[in-house]
Coordinates of C-alpha atoms and ligand atoms in Angstrom, one line a residue:
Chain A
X1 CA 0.0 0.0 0.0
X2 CA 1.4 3.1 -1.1
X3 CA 1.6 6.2 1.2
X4 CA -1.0 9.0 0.7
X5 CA -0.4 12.3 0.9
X6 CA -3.4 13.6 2.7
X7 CA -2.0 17.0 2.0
X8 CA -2.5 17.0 -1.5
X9 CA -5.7 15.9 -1.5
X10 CA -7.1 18.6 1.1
X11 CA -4.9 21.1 -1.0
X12 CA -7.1 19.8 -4.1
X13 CA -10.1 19.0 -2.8
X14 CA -11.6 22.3 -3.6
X15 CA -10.4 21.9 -7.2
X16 CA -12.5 18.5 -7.3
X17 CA -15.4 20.4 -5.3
X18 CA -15.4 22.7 -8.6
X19 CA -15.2 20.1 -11.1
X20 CA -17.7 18.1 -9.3
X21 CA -20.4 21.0 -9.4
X22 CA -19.5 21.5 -13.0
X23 CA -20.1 17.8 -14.2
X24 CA -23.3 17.7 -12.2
X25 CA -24.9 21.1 -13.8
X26 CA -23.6 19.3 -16.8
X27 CA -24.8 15.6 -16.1
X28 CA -28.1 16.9 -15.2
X29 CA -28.4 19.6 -17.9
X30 CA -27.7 16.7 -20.6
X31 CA -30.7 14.2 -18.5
X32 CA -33.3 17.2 -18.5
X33 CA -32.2 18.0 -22.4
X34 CA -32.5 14.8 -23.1
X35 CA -36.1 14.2 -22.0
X36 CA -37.1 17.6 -22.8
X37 CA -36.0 15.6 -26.6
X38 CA -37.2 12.0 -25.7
X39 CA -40.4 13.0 -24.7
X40 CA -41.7 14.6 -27.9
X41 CA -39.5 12.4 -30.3
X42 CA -41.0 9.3 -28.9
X43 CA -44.8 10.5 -29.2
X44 CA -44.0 11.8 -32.7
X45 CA -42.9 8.4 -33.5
X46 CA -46.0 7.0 -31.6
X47 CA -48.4 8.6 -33.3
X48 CA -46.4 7.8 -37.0
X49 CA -46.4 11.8 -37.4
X50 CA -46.0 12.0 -40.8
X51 CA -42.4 12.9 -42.6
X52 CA -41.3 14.1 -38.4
X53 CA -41.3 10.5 -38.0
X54 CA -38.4 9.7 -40.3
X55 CA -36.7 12.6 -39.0
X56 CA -36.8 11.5 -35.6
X57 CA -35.9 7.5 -36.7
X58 CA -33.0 9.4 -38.4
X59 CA -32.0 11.6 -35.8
X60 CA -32.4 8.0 -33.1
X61 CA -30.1 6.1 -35.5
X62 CA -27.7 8.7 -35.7
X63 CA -27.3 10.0 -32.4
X64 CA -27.0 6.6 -31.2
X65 CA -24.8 5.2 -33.4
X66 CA -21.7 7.9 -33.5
X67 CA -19.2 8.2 -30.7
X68 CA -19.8 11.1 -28.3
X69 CA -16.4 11.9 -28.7
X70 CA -16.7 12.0 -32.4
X71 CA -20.4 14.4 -32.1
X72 CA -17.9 16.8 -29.2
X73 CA -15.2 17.3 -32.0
X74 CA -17.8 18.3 -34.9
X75 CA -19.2 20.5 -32.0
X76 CA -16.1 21.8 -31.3
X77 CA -13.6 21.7 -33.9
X78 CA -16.0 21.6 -36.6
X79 CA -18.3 24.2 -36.3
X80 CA -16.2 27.3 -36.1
X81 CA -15.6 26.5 -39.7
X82 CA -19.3 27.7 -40.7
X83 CA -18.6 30.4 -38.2
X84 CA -20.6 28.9 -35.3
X85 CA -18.0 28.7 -32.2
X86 CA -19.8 27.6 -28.5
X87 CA -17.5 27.5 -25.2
X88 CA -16.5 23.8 -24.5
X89 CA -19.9 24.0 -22.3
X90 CA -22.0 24.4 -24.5
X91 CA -20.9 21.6 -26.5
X92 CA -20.5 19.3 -24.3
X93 CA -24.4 19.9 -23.2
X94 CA -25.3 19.9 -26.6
X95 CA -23.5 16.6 -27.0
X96 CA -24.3 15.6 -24.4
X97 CA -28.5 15.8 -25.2
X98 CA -27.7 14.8 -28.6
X99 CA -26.5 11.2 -27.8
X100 CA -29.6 11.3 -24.7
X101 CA -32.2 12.3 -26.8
X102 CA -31.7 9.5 -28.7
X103 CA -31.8 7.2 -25.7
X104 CA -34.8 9.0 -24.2
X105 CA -37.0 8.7 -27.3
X106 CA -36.2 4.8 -27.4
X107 CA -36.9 4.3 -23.9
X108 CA -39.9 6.2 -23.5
X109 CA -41.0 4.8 -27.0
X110 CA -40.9 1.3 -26.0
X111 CA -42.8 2.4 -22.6
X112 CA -45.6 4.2 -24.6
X113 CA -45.8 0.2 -26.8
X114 CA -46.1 -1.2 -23.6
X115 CA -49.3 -0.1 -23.4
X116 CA -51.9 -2.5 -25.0
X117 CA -54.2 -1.3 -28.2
X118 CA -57.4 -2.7 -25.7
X119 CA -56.3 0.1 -22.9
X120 CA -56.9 2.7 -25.6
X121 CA -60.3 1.1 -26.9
X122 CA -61.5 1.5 -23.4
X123 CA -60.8 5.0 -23.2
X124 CA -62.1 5.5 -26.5
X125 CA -64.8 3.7 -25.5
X126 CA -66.1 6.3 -22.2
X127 CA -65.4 8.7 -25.0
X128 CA -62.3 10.1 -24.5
X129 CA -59.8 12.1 -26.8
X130 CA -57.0 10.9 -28.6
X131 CA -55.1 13.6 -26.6
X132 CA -57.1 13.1 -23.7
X133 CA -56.0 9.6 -23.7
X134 CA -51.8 10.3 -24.3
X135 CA -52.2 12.5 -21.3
X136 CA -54.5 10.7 -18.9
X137 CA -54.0 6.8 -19.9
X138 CA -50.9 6.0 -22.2
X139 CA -48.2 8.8 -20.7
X140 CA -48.5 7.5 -16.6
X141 CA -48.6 4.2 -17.5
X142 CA -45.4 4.4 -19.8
X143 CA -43.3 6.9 -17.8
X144 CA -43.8 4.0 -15.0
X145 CA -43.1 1.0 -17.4
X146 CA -40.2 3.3 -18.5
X147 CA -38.9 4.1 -15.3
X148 CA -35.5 1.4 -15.1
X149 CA -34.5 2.4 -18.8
X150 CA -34.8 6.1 -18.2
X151 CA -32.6 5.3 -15.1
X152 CA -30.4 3.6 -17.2
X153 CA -30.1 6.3 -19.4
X154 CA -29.6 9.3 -16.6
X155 CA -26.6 7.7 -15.2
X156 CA -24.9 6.6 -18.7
X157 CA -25.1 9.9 -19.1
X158 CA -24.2 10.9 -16.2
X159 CA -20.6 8.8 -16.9
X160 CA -20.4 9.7 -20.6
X161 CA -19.4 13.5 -19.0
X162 CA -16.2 12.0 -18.4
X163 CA -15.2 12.3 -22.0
X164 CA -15.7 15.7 -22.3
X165 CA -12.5 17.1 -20.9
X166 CA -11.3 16.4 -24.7
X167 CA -13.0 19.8 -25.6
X168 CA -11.0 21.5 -22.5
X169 CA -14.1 20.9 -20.1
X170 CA -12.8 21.1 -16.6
X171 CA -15.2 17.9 -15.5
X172 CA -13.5 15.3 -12.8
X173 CA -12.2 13.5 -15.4
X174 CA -10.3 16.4 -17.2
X175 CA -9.2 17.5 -13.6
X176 CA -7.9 14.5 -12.5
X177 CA -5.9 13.8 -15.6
X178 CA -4.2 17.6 -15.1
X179 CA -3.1 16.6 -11.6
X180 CA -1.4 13.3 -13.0
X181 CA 0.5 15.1 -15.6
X182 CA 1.7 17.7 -13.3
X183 CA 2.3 16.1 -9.7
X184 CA 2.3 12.2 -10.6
X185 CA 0.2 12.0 -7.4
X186 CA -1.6 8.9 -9.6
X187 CA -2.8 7.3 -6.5
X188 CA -4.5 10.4 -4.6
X189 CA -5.7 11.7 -8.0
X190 CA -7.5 8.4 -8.6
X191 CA -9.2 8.3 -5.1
X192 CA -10.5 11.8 -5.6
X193 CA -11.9 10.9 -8.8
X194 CA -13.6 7.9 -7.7
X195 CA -14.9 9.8 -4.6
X196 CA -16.1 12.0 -7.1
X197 CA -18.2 10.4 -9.1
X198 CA -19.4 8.3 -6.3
X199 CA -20.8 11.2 -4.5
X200 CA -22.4 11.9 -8.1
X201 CA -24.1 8.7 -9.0
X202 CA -24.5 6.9 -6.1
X203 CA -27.7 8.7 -5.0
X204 CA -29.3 9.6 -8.7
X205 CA -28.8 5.6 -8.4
X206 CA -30.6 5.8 -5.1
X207 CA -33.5 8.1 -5.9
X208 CA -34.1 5.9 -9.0
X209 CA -34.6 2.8 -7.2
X210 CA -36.9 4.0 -4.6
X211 CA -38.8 5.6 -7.9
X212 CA -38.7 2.1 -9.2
X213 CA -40.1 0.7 -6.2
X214 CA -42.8 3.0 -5.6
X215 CA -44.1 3.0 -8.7
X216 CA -44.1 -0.5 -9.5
X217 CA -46.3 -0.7 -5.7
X218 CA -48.6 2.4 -7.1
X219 CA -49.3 1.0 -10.3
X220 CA -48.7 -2.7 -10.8
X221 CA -48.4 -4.1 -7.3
Chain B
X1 CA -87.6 -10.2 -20.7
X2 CA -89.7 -7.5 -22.2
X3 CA -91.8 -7.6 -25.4
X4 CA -90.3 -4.4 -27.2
X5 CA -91.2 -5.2 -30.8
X6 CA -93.5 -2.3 -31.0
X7 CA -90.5 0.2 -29.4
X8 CA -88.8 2.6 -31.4
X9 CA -85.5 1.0 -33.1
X10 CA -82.3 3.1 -31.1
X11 CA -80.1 1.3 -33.9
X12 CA -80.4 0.3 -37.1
X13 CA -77.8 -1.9 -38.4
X14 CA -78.1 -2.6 -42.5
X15 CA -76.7 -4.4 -45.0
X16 CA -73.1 -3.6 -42.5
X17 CA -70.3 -5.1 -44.8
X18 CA -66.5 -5.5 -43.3
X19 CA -63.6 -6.4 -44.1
X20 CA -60.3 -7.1 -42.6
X21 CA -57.9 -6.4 -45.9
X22 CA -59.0 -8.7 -47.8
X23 CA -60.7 -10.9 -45.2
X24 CA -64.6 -10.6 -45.3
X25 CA -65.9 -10.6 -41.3
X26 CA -69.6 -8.7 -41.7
X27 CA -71.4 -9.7 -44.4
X28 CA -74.5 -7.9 -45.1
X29 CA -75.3 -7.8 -41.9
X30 CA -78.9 -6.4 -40.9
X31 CA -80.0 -5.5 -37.3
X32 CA -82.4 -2.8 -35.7
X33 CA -81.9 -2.9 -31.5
X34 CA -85.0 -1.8 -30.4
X35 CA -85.0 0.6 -26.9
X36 CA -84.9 -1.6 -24.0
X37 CA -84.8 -4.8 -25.9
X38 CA -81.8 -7.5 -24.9
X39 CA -80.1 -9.1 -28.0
X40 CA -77.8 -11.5 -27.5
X41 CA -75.5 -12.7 -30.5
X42 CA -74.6 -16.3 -30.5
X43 CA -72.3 -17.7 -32.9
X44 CA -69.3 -19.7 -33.2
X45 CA -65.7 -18.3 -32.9
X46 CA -64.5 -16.1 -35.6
X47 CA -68.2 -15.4 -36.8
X48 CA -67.7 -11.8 -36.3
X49 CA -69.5 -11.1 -33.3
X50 CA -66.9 -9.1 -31.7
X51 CA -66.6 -7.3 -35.2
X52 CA -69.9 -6.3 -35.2
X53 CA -70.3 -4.8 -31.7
X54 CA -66.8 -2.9 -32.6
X55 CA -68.2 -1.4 -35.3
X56 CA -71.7 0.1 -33.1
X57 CA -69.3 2.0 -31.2
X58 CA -66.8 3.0 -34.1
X59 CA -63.6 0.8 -32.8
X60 CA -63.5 -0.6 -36.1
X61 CA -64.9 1.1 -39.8
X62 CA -67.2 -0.6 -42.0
X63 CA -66.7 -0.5 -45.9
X64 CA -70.5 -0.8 -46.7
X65 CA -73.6 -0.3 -44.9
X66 CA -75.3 1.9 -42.5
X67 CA -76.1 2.3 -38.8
X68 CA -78.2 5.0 -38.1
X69 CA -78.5 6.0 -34.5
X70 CA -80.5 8.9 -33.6
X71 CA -81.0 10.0 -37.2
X72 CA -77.2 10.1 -38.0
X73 CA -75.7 7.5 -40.5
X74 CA -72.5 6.6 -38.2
X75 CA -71.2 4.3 -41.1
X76 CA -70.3 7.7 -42.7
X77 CA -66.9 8.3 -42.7
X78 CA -65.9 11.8 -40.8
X79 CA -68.8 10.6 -37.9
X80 CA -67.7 12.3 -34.6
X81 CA -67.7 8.9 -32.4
X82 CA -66.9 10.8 -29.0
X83 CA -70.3 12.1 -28.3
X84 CA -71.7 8.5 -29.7
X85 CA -69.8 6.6 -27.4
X86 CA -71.2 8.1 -24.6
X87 CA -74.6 7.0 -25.5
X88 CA -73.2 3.8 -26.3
X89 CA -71.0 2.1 -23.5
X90 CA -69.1 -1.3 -24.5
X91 CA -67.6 -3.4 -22.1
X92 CA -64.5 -6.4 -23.1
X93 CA -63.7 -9.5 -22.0
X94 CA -60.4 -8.4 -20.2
X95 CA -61.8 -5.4 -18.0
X96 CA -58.9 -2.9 -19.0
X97 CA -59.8 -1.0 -16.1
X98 CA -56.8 1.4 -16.2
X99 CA -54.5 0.1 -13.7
X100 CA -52.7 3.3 -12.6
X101 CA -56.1 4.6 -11.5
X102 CA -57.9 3.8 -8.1
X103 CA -61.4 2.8 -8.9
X104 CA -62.5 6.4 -7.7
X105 CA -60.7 7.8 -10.5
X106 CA -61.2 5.1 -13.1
X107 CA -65.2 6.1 -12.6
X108 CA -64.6 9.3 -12.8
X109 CA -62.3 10.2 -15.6
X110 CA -65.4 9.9 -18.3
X111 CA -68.2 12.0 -16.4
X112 CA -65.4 14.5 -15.4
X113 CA -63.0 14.6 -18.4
X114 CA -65.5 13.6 -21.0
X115 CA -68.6 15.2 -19.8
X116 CA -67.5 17.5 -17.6
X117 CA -69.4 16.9 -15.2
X118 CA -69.1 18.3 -11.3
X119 CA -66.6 15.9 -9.6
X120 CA -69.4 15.4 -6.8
X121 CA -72.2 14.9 -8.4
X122 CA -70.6 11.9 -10.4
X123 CA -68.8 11.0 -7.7
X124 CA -72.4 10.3 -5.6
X125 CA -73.2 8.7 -9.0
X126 CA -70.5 6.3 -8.8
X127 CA -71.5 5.2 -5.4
X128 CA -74.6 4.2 -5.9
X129 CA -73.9 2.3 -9.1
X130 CA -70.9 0.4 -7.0
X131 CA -73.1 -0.2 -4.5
X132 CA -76.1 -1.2 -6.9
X133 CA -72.9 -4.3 -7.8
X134 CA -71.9 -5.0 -4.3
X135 CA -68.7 -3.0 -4.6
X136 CA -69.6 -0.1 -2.0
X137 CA -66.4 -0.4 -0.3
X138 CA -64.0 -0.8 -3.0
X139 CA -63.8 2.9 -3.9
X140 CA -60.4 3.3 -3.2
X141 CA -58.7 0.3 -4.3
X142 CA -56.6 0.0 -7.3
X143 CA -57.3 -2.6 -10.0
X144 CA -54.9 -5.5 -9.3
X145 CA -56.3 -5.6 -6.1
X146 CA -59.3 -6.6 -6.9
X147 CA -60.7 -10.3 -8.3
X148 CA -61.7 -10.9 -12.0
X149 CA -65.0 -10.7 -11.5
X150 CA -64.6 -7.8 -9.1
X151 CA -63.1 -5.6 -11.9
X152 CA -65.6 -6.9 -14.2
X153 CA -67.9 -5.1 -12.0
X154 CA -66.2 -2.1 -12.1
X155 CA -65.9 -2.4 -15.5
X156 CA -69.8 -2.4 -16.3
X157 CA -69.9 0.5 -13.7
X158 CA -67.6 2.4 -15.4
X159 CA -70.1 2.2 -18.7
X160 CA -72.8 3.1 -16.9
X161 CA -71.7 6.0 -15.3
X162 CA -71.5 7.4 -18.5
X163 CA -75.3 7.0 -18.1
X164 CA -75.5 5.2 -21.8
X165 CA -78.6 4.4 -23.5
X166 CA -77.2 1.2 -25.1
X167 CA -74.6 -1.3 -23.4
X168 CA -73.1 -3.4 -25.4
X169 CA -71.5 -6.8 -23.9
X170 CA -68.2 -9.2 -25.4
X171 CA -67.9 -11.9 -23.8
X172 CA -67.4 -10.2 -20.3
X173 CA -67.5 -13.4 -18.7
X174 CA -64.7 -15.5 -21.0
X175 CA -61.7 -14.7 -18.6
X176 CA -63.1 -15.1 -15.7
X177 CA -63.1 -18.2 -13.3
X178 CA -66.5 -20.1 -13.1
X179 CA -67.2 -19.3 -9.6
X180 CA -67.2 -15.6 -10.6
X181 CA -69.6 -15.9 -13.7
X182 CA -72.3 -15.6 -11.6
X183 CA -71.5 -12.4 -9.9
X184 CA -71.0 -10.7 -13.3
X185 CA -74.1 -12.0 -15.1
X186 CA -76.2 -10.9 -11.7
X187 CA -75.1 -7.7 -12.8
X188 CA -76.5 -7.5 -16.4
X189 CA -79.5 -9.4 -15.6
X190 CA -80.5 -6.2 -12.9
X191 CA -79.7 -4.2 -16.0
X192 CA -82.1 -6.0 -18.3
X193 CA -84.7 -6.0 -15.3
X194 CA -84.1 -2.1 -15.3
X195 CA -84.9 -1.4 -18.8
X196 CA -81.6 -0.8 -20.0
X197 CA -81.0 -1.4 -23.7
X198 CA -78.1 -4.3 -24.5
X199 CA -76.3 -6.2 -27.0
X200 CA -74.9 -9.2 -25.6
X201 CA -72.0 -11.4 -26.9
X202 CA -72.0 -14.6 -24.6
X203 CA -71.2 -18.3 -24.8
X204 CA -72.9 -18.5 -21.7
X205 CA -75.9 -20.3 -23.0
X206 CA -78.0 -20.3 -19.6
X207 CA -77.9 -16.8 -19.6
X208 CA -78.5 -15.8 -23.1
X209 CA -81.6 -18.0 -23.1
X210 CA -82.5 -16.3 -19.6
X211 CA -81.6 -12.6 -20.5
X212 CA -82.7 -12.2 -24.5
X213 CA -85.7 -10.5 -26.2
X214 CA -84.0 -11.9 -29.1
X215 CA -81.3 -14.5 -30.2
X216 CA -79.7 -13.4 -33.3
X217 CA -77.1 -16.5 -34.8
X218 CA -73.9 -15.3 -36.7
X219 CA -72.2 -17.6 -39.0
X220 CA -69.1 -17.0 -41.3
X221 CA -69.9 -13.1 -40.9
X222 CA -73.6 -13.1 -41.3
X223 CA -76.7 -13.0 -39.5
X224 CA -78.3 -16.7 -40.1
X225 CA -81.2 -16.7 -37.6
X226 CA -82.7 -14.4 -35.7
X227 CA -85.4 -15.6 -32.9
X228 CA -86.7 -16.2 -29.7
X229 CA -84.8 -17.4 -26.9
X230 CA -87.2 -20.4 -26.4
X231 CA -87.5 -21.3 -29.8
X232 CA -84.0 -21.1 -30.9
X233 CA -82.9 -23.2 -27.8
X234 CA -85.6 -26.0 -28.5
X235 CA -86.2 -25.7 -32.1
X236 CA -84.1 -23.6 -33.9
X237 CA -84.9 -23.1 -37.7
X238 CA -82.0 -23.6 -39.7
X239 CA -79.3 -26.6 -39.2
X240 CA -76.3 -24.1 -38.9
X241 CA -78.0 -23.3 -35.9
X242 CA -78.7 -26.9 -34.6
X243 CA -74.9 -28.0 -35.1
X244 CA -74.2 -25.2 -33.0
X245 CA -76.1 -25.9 -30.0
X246 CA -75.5 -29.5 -30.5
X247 CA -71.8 -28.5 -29.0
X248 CA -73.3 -27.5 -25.7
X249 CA -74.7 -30.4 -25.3
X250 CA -72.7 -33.1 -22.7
Ligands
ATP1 N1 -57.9 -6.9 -36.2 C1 -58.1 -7.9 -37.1 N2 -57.4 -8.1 -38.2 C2 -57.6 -9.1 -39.1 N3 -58.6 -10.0 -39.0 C3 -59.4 -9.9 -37.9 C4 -59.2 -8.9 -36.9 N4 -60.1 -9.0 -36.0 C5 -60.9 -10.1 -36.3 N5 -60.4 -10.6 -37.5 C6 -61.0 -11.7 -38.2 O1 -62.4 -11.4 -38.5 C7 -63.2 -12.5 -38.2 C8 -64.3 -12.2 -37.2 O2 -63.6 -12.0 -35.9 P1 -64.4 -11.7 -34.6 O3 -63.3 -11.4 -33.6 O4 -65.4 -10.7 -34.8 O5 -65.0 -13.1 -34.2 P2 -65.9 -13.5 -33.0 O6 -67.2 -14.0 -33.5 O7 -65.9 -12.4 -32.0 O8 -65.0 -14.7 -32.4 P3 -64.8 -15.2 -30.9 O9 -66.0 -15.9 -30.5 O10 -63.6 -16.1 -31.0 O11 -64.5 -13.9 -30.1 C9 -62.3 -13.7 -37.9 O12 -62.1 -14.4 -39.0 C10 -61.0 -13.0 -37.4 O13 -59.9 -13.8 -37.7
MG2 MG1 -65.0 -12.1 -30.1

């Protein structure tokens, strides 16, 4: 077991107390983006809206199938070519929602088909509105069938941040790998990175259980 | 139960042609339901039965053929079937009570979100239907904790608190276990004592012969006898008809 220098890691510990806030605001910027896309994306493919629909199938395919770190260099190295130049920020949350969005819309789309073509004739048959019926019938029973994918999807995002110190993002990652280069304190580095993203999954991890659980007792038993 | 021959027709099924791509399942099929008269299709599986009773409350679209209900042609294409449902409540073999719904709110959500009705007032509704099918205290349970033939129940409450003038029955008794037939069929039987008007899909033939005005036989998508419940059961005119009681025979 190799000594720790417990100095250097109070010294730090602020630094990793910055670059923790940082990849949360950017974590959970990327999970709300990301439903804010999912959530539309999958009812437009839902409801087969016409030509969106092959947009949004594209747009799934797509976002799913590149490497983040390969949609963060377009973002960042490519764009300023067309004259469009965002702060490593910026890309990385657009990135970030880009590859989620995709995720979202699948997730939530499979929750939505979860619900049975004879759930919808009942409502249709009390008379109910096709938008009546998203809202009141399909939506709360597919958010809760969708619940352990979405979860899935918050804290894959939440780890994908880690690739984002490529565009000079100062996440935990990024930091950690700056302290290596410059102090070879590997060891204490690691520890505070692992601390880090502990303290930043570990109870997103939590809160989605207990979600899990107590909507699987509300709805399904 | 009643002799309604001489009441006004509430719908008038004619010549209702269907098909399934290229699948015929209605055939020409003719039917007026008169106002507080109890038909009850029989027929064997696959004879369209459930096609037809989809098609009176616009689950399904019919290529030729009309239905008239209150003056209106609902075979028509561009027929607004929102207000028409509520006149016309269907219930299914498998309940689909809505399971993220206490059965407060699953009775509600049509009077309030459909008809906008005060909460209270259908609310008070509500209870007196449960209680009218020996459910009083089951307001706020949720649907999986209740028996098959409990949400059956419901199910048929749910209908009526639309307060419909037609019901119209599929098999709402196939998935259940026997012991809980009865408690289901209790239940439509004090409808057809009440006056309500009903089309019944069954293969419960105690009860059809019990609740009908009228036996109407399907066959291979068309109507091949239509008659009364004690002389279809003991003489039935045509040999389709025959062969197909001759199966509920032990
Ligand atoms: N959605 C559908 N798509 C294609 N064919 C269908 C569909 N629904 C029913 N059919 C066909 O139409 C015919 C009539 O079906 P229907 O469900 O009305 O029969 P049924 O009399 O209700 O039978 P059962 O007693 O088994 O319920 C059958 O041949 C069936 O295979
Ligand atoms: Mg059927």
């Amino acid at each position: 077991m190799p000594d720790i220098d417990f100095e250097f890691i109070v010294i730090h510990l602020p630094h990793y107390g910055r670059a923790l806030l940082l990849t949360l605001a950017l974590g959970l910027g990327a999970i709300l983006g990301s439903l804010l896309v999912g959530l539309p994306g999958s009812l437009i493919l839902h409801f087969r809206a016409p030509v969106l629909r092959r947009v949004v199938a594209a747009y799934v395919e797509f976002s799913r199938n590149t490497p983040l770190l390969a949609q963060l260099f377009f973002l960042y190295f490519g764009l300023p070519a067309v004259g469009i130049k965002w702060s490593g920020f910026t890309c990385a949350l657009t990135g970030l929602t880009f590859l989620g969005g995709g995720y979202m819309i699948e997730a939530l789309r499979a929750g939505i088909e979860a619900v049975g073509r004879p759930q919808i004739e009942s409502a249709l048959s009390i008379g109910l509105s096709r938008p009546q019926i998203a809202r009141l019938v399909v939506l709360p029973q597919a958010l809760a069938s969708a619940v352990p994918a979405l979860a899935a999807n918050c804290i894959f995002l939440l780890k994908e941040t880690s690739v984002v110190g490529i565009i000079a993002v100062a996440d935990l990652m990024h930091l950690t790998q700056g302290l290596i280069g410059l102090y070879y304190k590997t060891t204490e580095s690691l520890l505070l990175l692992v601390a880090g993203y502990v303290i930043l999954i570990v109870p997103v991890s939590l809160l989605f259980s207990r979600l899990e659980k107590a909507v699987r007792r509300a709805e399904f038993g | 139960m009643t002799t309604t021959a001489n009441a006004p027709v509430l719908i008038d099924a004619a010549c209702v042609t269907k098909f399934y791509d290229t699948r015929k399942a209605l055939d020409n099929v003719s039917l007026a339901i008169h106002a507080k008269e109890v038909v009850v299709i029989l027929g064997p599986s696959g004879c369209g039965k459930s096609t037809f009773l989809r098609c009176l409350n616009g689950l399904e679209t019919v290529q030729a053929g009309s239905i008239r209900f209150h003056g209106r042609d609902l075979a028509r294409p561009g027929t607004d079937w929102r207000p028409v449902r509520q006149r016309i409540g269907m219930v299914f073999q498998s309940y689909e009570l809505f399971p993220h719904l206490s059965v407060r709110d699953n009775l509600l959500l049509g009077p309030v979100h459909v008809q906008k009705r005060p909460r209270a007032e259908a609310l008070r509704q509500a209870e007196g239907l449960l209680e009218r099918v020996g459910l009083a205290d089951r307001l706020d349970s949720f649907p999986r904790q209740l028996s098959g033939g409990q949400k059956q129940r419901i199910a048929i409450v749910r209908a009526l608190s639309m307060n419909p003038e037609v019901m119209l029955f599929d098999e709402v008794t196939a998935a259940l276990d026997p012991e809980m037939v009865r408690e289901v069929l209790d239940v439509i039987l004090g409808l057809a004592r009440n006056g309500m008007t009903m089309v019944i899909v069954t293969h419960e033939m105690g009860f059809a012969r019990a609740v009908a005005d009228r036996i109407v036989f399907m066959d291979e998508g068309r109507i091949c006898e239509t008659n009364t419940p004690v002389k279809f059961f003991t003489a039935p005119d045509t040999d389709r008809a025959k062969r197909f009681l001759s199966r509920f025979l032990y």
